PDB file of C-alpha atoms and ligand atoms in Angstrom:
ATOM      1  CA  UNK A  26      97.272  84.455  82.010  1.00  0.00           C
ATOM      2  CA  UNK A  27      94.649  83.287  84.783  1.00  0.00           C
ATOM      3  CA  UNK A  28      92.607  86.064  86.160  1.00  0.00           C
ATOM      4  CA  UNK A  29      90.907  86.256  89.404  1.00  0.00           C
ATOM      5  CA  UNK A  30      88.746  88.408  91.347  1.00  0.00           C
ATOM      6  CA  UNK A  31      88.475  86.854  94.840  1.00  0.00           C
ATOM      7  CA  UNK A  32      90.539  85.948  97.391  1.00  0.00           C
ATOM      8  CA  UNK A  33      88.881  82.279  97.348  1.00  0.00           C
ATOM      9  CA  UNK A  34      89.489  81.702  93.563  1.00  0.00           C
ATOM     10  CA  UNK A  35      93.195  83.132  93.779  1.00  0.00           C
ATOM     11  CA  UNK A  36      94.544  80.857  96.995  1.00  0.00           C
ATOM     12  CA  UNK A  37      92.699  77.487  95.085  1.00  0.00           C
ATOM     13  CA  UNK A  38      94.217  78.557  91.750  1.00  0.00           C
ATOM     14  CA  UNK A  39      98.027  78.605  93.172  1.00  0.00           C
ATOM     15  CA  UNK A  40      97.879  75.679  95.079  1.00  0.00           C
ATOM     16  CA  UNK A  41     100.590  73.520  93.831  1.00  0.00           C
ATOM     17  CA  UNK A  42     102.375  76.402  91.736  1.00  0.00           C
ATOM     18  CA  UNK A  43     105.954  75.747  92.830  1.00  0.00           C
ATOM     19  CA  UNK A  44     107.966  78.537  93.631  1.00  0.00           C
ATOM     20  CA  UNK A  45     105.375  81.700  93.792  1.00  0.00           C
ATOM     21  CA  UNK A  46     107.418  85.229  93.109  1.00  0.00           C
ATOM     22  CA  UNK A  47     104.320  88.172  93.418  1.00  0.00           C
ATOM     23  CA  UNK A  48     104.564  91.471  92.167  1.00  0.00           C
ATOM     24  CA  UNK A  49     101.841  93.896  93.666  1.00  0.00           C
ATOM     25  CA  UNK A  50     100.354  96.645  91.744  1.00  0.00           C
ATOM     26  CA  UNK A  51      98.010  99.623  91.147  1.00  0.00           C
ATOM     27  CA  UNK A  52      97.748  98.994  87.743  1.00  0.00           C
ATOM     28  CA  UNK A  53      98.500 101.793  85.231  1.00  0.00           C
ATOM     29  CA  UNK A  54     101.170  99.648  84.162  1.00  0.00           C
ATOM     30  CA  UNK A  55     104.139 101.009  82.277  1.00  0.00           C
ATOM     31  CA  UNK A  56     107.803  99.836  81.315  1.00  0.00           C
ATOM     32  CA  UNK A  57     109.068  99.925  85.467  1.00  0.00           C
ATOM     33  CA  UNK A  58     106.273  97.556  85.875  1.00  0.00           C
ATOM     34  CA  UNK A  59     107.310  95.221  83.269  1.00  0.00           C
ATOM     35  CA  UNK A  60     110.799  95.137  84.206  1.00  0.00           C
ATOM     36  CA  UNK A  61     109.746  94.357  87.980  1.00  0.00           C
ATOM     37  CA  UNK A  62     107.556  91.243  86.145  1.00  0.00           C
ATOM     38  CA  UNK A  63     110.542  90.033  84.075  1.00  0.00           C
ATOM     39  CA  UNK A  64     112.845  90.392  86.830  1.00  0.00           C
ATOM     40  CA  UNK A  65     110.245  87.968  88.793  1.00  0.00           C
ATOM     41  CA  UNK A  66     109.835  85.549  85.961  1.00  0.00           C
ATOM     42  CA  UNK A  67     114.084  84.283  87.041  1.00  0.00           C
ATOM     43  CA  UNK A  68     113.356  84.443  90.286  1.00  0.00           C
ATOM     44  CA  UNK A  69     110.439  81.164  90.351  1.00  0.00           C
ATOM     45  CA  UNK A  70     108.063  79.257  88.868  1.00  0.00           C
ATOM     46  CA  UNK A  71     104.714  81.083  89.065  1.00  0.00           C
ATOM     47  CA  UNK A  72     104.687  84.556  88.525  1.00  0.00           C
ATOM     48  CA  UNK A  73     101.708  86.142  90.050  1.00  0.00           C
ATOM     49  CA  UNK A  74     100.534  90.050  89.768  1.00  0.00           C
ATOM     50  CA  UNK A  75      97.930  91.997  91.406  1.00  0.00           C
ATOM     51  CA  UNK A  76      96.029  94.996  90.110  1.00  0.00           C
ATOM     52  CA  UNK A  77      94.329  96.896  93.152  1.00  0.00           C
ATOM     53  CA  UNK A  78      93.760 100.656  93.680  1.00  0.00           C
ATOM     54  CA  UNK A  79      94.158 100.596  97.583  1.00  0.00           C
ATOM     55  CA  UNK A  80      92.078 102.955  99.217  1.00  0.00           C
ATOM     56  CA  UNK A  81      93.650 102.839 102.585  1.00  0.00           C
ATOM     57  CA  UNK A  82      96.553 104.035 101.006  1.00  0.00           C
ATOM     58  CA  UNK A  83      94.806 107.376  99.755  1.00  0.00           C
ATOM     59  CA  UNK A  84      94.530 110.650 102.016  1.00  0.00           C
ATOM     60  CA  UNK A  85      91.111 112.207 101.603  1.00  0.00           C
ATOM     61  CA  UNK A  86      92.587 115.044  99.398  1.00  0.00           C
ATOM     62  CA  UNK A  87      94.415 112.622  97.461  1.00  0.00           C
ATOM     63  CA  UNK A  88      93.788 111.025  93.621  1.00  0.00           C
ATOM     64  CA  UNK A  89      92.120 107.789  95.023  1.00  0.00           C
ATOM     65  CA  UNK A  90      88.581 108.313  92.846  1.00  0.00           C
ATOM     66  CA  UNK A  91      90.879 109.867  89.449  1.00  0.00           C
ATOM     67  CA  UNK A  92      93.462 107.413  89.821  1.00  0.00           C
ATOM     68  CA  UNK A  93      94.337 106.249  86.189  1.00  0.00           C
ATOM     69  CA  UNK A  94      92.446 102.610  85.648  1.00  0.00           C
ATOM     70  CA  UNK A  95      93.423 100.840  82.521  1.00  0.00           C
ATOM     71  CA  UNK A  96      92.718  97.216  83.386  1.00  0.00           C
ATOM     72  CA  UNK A  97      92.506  95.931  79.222  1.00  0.00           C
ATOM     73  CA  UNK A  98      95.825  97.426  78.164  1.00  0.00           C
ATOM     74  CA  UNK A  99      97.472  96.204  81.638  1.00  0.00           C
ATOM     75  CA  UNK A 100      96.396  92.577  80.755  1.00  0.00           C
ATOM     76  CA  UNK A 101      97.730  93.034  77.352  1.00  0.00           C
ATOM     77  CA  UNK A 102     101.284  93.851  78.761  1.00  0.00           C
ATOM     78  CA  UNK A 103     101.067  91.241  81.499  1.00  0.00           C
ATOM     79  CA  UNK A 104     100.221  88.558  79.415  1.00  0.00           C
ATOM     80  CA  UNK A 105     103.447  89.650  76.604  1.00  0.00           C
ATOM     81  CA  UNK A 106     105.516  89.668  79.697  1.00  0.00           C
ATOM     82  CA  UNK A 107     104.690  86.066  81.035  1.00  0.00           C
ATOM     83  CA  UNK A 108     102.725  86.707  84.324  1.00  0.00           C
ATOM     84  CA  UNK A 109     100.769  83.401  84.966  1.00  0.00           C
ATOM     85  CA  UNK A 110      98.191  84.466  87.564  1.00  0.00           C
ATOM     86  CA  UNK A 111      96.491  88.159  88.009  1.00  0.00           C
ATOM     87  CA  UNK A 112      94.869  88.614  91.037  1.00  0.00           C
ATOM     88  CA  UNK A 113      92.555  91.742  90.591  1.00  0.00           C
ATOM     89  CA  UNK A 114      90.476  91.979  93.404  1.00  0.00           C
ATOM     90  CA  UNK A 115      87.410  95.017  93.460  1.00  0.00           C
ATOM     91  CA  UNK A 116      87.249  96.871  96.565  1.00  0.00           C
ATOM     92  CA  UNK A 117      84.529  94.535  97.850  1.00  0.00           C
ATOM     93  CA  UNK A 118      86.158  91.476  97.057  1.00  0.00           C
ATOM     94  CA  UNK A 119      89.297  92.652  99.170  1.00  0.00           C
ATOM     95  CA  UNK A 120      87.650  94.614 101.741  1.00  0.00           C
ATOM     96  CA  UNK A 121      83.887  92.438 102.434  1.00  0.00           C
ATOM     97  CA  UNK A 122      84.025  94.588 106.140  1.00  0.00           C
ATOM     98  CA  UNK A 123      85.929  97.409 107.347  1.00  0.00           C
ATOM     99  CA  UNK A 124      89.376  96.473 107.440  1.00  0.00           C
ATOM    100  CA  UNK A 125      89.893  97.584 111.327  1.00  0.00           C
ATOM    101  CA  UNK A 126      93.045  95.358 112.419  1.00  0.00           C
ATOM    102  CA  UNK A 127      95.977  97.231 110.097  1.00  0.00           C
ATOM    103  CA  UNK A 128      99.658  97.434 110.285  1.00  0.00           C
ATOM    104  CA  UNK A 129     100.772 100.167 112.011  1.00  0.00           C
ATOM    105  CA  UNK A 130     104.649 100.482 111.139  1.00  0.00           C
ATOM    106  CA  UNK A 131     107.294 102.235 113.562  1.00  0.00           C
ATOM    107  CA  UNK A 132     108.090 106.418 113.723  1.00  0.00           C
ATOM    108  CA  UNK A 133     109.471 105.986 110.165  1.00  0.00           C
ATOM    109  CA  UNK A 134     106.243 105.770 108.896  1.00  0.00           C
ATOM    110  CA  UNK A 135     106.004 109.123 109.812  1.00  0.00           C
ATOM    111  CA  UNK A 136     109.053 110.619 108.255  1.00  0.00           C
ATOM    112  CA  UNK A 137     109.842 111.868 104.951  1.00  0.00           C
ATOM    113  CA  UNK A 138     107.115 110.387 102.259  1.00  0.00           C
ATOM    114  CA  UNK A 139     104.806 109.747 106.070  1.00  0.00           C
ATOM    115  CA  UNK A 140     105.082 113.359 106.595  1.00  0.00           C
ATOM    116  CA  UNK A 141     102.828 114.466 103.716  1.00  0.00           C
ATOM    117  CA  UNK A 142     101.109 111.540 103.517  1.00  0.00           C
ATOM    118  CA  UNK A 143     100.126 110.877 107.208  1.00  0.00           C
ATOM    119  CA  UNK A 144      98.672 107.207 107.466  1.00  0.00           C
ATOM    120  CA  UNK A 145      99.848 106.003 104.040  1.00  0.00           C
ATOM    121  CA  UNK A 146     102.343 103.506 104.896  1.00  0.00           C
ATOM    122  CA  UNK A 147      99.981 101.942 107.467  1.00  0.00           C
ATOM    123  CA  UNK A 148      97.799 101.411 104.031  1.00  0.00           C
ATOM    124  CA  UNK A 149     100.118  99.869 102.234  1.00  0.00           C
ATOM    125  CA  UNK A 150     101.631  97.759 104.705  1.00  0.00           C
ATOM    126  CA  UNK A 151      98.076  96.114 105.552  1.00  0.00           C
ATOM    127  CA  UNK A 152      97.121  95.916 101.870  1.00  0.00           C
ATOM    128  CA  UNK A 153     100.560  94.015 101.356  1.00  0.00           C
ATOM    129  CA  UNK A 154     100.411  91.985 104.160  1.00  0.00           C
ATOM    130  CA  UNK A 155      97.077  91.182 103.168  1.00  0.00           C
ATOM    131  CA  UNK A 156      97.752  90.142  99.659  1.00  0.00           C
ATOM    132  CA  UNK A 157     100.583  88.031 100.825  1.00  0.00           C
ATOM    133  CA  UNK A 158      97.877  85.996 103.436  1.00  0.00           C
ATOM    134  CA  UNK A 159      96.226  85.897  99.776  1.00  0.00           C
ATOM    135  CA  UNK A 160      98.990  84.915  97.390  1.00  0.00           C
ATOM    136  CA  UNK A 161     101.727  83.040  99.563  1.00  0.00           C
ATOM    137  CA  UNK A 162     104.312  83.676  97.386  1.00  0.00           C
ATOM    138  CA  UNK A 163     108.353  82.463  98.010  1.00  0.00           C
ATOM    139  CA  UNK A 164     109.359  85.707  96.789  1.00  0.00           C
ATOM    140  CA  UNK A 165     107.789  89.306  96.225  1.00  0.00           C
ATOM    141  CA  UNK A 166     109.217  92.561  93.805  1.00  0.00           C
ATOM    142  CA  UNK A 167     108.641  96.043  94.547  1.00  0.00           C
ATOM    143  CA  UNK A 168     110.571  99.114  92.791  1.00  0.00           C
ATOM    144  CA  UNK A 169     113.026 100.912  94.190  1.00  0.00           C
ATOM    145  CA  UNK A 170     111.354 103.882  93.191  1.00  0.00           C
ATOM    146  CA  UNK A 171     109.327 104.016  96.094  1.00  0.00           C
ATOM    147  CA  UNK A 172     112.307 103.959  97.920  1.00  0.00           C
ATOM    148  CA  UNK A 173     110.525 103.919 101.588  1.00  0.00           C
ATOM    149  CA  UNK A 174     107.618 101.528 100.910  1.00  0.00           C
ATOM    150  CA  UNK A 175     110.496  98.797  99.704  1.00  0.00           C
ATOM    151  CA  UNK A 176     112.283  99.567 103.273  1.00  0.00           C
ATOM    152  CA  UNK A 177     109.088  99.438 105.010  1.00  0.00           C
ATOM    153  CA  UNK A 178     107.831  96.187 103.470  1.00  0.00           C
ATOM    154  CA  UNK A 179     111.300  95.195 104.051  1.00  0.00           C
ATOM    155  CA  UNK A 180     111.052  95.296 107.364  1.00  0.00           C
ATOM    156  CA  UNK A 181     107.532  94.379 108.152  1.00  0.00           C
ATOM    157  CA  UNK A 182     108.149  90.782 106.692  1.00  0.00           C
ATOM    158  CA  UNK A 183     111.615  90.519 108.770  1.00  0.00           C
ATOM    159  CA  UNK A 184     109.988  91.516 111.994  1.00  0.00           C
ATOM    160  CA  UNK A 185     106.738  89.573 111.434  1.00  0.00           C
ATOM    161  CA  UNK A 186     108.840  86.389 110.426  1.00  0.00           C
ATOM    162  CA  UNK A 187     107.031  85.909 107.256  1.00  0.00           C
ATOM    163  CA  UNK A 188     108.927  83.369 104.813  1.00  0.00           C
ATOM    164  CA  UNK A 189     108.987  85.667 101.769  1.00  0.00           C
ATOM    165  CA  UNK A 190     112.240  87.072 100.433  1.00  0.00           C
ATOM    166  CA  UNK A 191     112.032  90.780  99.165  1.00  0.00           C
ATOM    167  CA  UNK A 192     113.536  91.901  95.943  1.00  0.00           C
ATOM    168  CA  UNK A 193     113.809  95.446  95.006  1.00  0.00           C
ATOM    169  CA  UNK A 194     114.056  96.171  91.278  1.00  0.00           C
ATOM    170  CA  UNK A 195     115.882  98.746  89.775  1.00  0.00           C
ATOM    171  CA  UNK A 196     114.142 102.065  88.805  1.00  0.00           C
ATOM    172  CA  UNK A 197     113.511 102.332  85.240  1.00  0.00           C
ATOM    173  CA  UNK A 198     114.163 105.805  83.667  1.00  0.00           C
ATOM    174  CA  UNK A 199     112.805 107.928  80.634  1.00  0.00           C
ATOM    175  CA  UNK A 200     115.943 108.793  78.704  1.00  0.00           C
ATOM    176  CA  UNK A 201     115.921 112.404  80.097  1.00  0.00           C
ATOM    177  CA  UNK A 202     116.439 110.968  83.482  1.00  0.00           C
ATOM    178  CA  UNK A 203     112.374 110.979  84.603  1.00  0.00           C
ATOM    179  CA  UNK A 204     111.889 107.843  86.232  1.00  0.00           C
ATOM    180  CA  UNK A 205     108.964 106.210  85.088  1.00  0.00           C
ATOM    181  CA  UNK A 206     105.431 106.900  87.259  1.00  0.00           C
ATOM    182  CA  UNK A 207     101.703 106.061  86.264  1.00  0.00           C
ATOM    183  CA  UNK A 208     101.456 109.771  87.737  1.00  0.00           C
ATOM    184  CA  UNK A 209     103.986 111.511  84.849  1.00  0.00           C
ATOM    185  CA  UNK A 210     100.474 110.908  83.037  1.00  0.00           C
ATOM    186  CA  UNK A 211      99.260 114.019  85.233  1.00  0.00           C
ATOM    187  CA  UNK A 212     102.357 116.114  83.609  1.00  0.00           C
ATOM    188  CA  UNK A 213     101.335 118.625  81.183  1.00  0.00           C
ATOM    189  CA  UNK A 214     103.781 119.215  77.993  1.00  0.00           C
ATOM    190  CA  UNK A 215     105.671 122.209  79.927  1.00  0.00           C
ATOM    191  CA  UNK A 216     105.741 120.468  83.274  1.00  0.00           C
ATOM    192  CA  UNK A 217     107.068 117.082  81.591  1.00  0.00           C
ATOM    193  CA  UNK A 218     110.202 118.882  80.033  1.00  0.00           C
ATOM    194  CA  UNK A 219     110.589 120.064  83.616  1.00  0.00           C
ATOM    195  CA  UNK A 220     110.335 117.213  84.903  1.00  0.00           C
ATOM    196  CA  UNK A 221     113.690 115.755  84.434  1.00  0.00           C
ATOM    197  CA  UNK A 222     115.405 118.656  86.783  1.00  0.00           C
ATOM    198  CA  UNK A 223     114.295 116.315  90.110  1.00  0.00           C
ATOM    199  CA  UNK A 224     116.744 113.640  89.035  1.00  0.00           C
ATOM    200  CA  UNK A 225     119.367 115.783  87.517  1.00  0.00           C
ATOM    201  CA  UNK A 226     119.467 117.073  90.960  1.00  0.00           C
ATOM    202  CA  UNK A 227     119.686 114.402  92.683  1.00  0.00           C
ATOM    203  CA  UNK A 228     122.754 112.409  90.689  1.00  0.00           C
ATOM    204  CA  UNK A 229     124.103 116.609  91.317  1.00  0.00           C
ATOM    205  CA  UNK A 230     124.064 115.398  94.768  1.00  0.00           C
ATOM    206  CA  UNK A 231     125.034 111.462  94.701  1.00  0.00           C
ATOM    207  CA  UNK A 232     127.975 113.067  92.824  1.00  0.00           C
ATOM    208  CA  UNK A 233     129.326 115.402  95.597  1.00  0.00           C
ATOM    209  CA  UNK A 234     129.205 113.162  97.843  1.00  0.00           C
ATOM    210  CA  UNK A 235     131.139 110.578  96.269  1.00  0.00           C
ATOM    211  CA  UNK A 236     133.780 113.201  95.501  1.00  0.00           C
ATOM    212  CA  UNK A 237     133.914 113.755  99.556  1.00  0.00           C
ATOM    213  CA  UNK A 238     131.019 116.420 100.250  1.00  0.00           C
ATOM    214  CA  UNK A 239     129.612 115.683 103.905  1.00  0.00           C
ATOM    215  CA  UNK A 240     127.725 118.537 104.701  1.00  0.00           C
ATOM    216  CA  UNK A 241     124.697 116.724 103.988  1.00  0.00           C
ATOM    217  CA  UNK A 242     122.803 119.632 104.715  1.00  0.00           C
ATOM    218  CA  UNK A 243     123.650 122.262 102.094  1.00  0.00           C
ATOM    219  CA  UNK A 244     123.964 119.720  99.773  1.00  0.00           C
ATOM    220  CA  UNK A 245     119.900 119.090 100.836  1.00  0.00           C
ATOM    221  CA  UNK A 246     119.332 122.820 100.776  1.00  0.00           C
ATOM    222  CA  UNK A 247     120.843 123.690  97.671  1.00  0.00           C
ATOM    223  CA  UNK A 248     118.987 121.214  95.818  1.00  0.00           C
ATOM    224  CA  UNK A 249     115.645 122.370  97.308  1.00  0.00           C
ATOM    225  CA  UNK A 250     116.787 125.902  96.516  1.00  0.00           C
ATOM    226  CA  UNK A 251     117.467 125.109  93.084  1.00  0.00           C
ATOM    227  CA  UNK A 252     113.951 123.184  92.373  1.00  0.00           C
ATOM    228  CA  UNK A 253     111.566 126.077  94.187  1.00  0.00           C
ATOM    229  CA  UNK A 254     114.068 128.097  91.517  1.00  0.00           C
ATOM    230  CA  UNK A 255     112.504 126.773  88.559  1.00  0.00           C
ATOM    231  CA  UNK A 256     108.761 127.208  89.872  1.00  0.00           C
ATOM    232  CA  UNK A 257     108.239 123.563  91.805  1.00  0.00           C
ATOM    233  CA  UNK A 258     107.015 123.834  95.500  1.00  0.00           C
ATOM    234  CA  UNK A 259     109.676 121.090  97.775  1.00  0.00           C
ATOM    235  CA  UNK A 260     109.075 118.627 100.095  1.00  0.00           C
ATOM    236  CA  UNK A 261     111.818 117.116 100.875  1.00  0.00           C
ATOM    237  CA  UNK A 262     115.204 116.765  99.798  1.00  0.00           C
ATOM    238  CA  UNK A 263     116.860 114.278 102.420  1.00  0.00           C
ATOM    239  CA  UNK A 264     120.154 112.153 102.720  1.00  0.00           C
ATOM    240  CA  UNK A 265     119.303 109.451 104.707  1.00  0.00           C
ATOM    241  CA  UNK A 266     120.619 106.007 105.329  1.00  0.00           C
ATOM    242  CA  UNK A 267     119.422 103.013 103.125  1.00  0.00           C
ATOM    243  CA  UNK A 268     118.799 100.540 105.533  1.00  0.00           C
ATOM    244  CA  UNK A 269     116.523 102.447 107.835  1.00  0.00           C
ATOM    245  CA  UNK A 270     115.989 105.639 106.383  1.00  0.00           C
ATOM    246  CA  UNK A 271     117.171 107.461 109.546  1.00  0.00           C
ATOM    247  CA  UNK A 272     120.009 110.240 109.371  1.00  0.00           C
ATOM    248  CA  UNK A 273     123.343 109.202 108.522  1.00  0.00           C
ATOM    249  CA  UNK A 274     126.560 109.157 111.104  1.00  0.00           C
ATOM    250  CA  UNK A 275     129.575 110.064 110.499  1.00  0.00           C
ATOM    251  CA  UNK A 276     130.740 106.592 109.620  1.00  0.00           C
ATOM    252  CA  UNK A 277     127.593 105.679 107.961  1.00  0.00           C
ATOM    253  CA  UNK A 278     128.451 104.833 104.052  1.00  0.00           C
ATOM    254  CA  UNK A 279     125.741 103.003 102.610  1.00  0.00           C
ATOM    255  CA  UNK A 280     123.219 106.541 101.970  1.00  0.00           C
ATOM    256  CA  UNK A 281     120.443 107.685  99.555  1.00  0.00           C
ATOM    257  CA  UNK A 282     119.089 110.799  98.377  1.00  0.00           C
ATOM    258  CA  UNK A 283     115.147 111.156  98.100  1.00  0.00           C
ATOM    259  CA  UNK A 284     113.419 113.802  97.058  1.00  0.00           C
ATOM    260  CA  UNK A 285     109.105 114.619  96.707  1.00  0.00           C
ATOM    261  CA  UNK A 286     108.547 118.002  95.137  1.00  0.00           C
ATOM    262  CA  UNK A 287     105.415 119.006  93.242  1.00  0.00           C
ATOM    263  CA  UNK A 288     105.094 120.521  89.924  1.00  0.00           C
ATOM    264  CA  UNK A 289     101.999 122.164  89.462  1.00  0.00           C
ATOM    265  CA  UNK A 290      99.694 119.742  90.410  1.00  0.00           C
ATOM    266  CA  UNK A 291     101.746 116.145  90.147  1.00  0.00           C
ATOM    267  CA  UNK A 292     103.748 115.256  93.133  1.00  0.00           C
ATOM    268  CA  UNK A 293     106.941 113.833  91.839  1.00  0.00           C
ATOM    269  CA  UNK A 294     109.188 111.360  94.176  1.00  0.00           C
ATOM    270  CA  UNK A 295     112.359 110.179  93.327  1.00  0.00           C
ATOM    271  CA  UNK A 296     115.566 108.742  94.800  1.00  0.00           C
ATOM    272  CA  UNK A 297     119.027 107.969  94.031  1.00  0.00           C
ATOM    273  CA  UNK A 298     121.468 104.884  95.822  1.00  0.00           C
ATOM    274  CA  UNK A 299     124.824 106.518  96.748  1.00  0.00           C
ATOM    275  CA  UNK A 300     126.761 104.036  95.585  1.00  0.00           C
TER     276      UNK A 300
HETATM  277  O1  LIG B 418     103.564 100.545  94.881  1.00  0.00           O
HETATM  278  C1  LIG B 418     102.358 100.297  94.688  1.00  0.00           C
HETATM  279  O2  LIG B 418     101.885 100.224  93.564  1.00  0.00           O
HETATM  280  C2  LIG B 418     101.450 100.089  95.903  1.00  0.00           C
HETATM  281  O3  LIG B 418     101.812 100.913  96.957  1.00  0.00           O
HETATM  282  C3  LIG B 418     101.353  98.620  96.339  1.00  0.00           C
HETATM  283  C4  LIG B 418     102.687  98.079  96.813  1.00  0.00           C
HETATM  284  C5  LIG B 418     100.841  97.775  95.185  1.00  0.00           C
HETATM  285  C6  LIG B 418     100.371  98.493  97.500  1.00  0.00           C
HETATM  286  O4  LIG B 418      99.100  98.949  97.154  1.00  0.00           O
END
């Protein structure tokens, strides 16, 4: 595996790479990471990652400075998963000035995930867009674990025309049901065994409404109810639809239920495709 630091050395590197499929990252990397690299090794020729802790993307209360940085080991598992290019920028490289022209995405941004993160999705839509003036790929993966970045990124490169095609990979799970986070590292051992409730609730949830529940509402409630229950402090627990996040009609069939709840310290997100 190639790795490069600047933006100069990354765009000369791919020239000539064929199909490019990208798969942007913070690093940290564990097994929902890998899959989103193998899934991008079908998908092209030249599979290229980034590693880059975004600041833009951090609140001033949030874990930008302790965020987990394990750049060795994530080359390790990069390189055993077939990535050709890394593109691991510092700070510096990617930002030489204040980055004052950003994406600023629609009311959405706002909404669930926006709400307790005000200005985060206008971070990572700039960083992405930015890495994609970088990279150029054909293609690009992001996990459907961050259920409203996908949708947002989604949507960015439709409405800005960009010629990039946007795969969402498949959330990868611990066996008890935890999906897989470089924050579960901030668990403890009593909040990890916890920690498998969120998703239990959730499929609770995707269940009833399969079987005909529409009162989207209690079903929301009750599953807040029953995680403040058990000593974690709620954000949200919202049925929305999957194409735009927004609240589901009557008719509307195609949903998801997301869910950000905090225990103890960690914020955990999670989401489920009513399917
Ligand atoms: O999902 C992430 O790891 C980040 O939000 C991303 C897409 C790499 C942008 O910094």
């Amino acid at each position: 595996m190639r790795i490069h630091a600047t933006i100069n050395d990354t765009r000369t590197a791919l020239r000539n790479s064929g199909r490019i499929v990208f798969v942007p990252t913070m690093g940290n990397l564990h097994a929902g990471h890998i899959a989103l690299m193998t899934q991008a090794r079908k998908l092209g020729d030249t599979v290229v990652a980034s590693i880059f802790v975004n600041p833009l993307q951090f609140g001033p209360n949030e874990d930008f400075e302790k965020y987990p940085r394990t750049f060795e080991a994530d080359c390790e598992k990069l390189t055993a998963a077939g990535v050709d290019v890394l593109f691991a920028p510092t700070v510096k490289d990617f930002y030489p000035e204040p980055q004052q022209y950003q994406v600023d995405p629609p009311e959405i941004q706002n909404q669930l995930e926006g709400k307790f993160r005000p200005g985060h999705f206008r971070g990572v839509a700039t960083v992405v867009l930015k890495l994609f003036n970088v990279v150029q790929p054909q293609v690009a993966v992001f996990g459907k674990k961050d259920y409203q970045q996908l949708m947002v990124l989604r949507n960015m490169t439709r409405q800005l025309a960009l010629p990039i095609e946007i795969v969402g990979g498949e959330t990868v799970r611990a066996e008890d049901g935890l999906a897989l986070s470089s924050r579960n590292g901030y668990l403890t051992a009593a909040e990890r065994a916890e920690a498998p409730r969120l998703h239990r609730i959730l499929v609770g949830i995707r269940n009833a409404v399969l079987a005909g529940e529409r009162d989207f509402t209690k079903l929301e409630q009750a599953g807040r109810q029953e995680l403040d229950g058990h000593g974690w402090k709620t954000d949200y627990v919202a049925i929305r639809r999957q194409a735009d996040l927004q609240l589901p009609g009557t008719n509307d069939s195609e949903l998801v239920v997301l869910a950000a709840s905090r225990l103890g310290t960690p914020r955990l997100i999670d989401n489920i495709e009513i399917v």
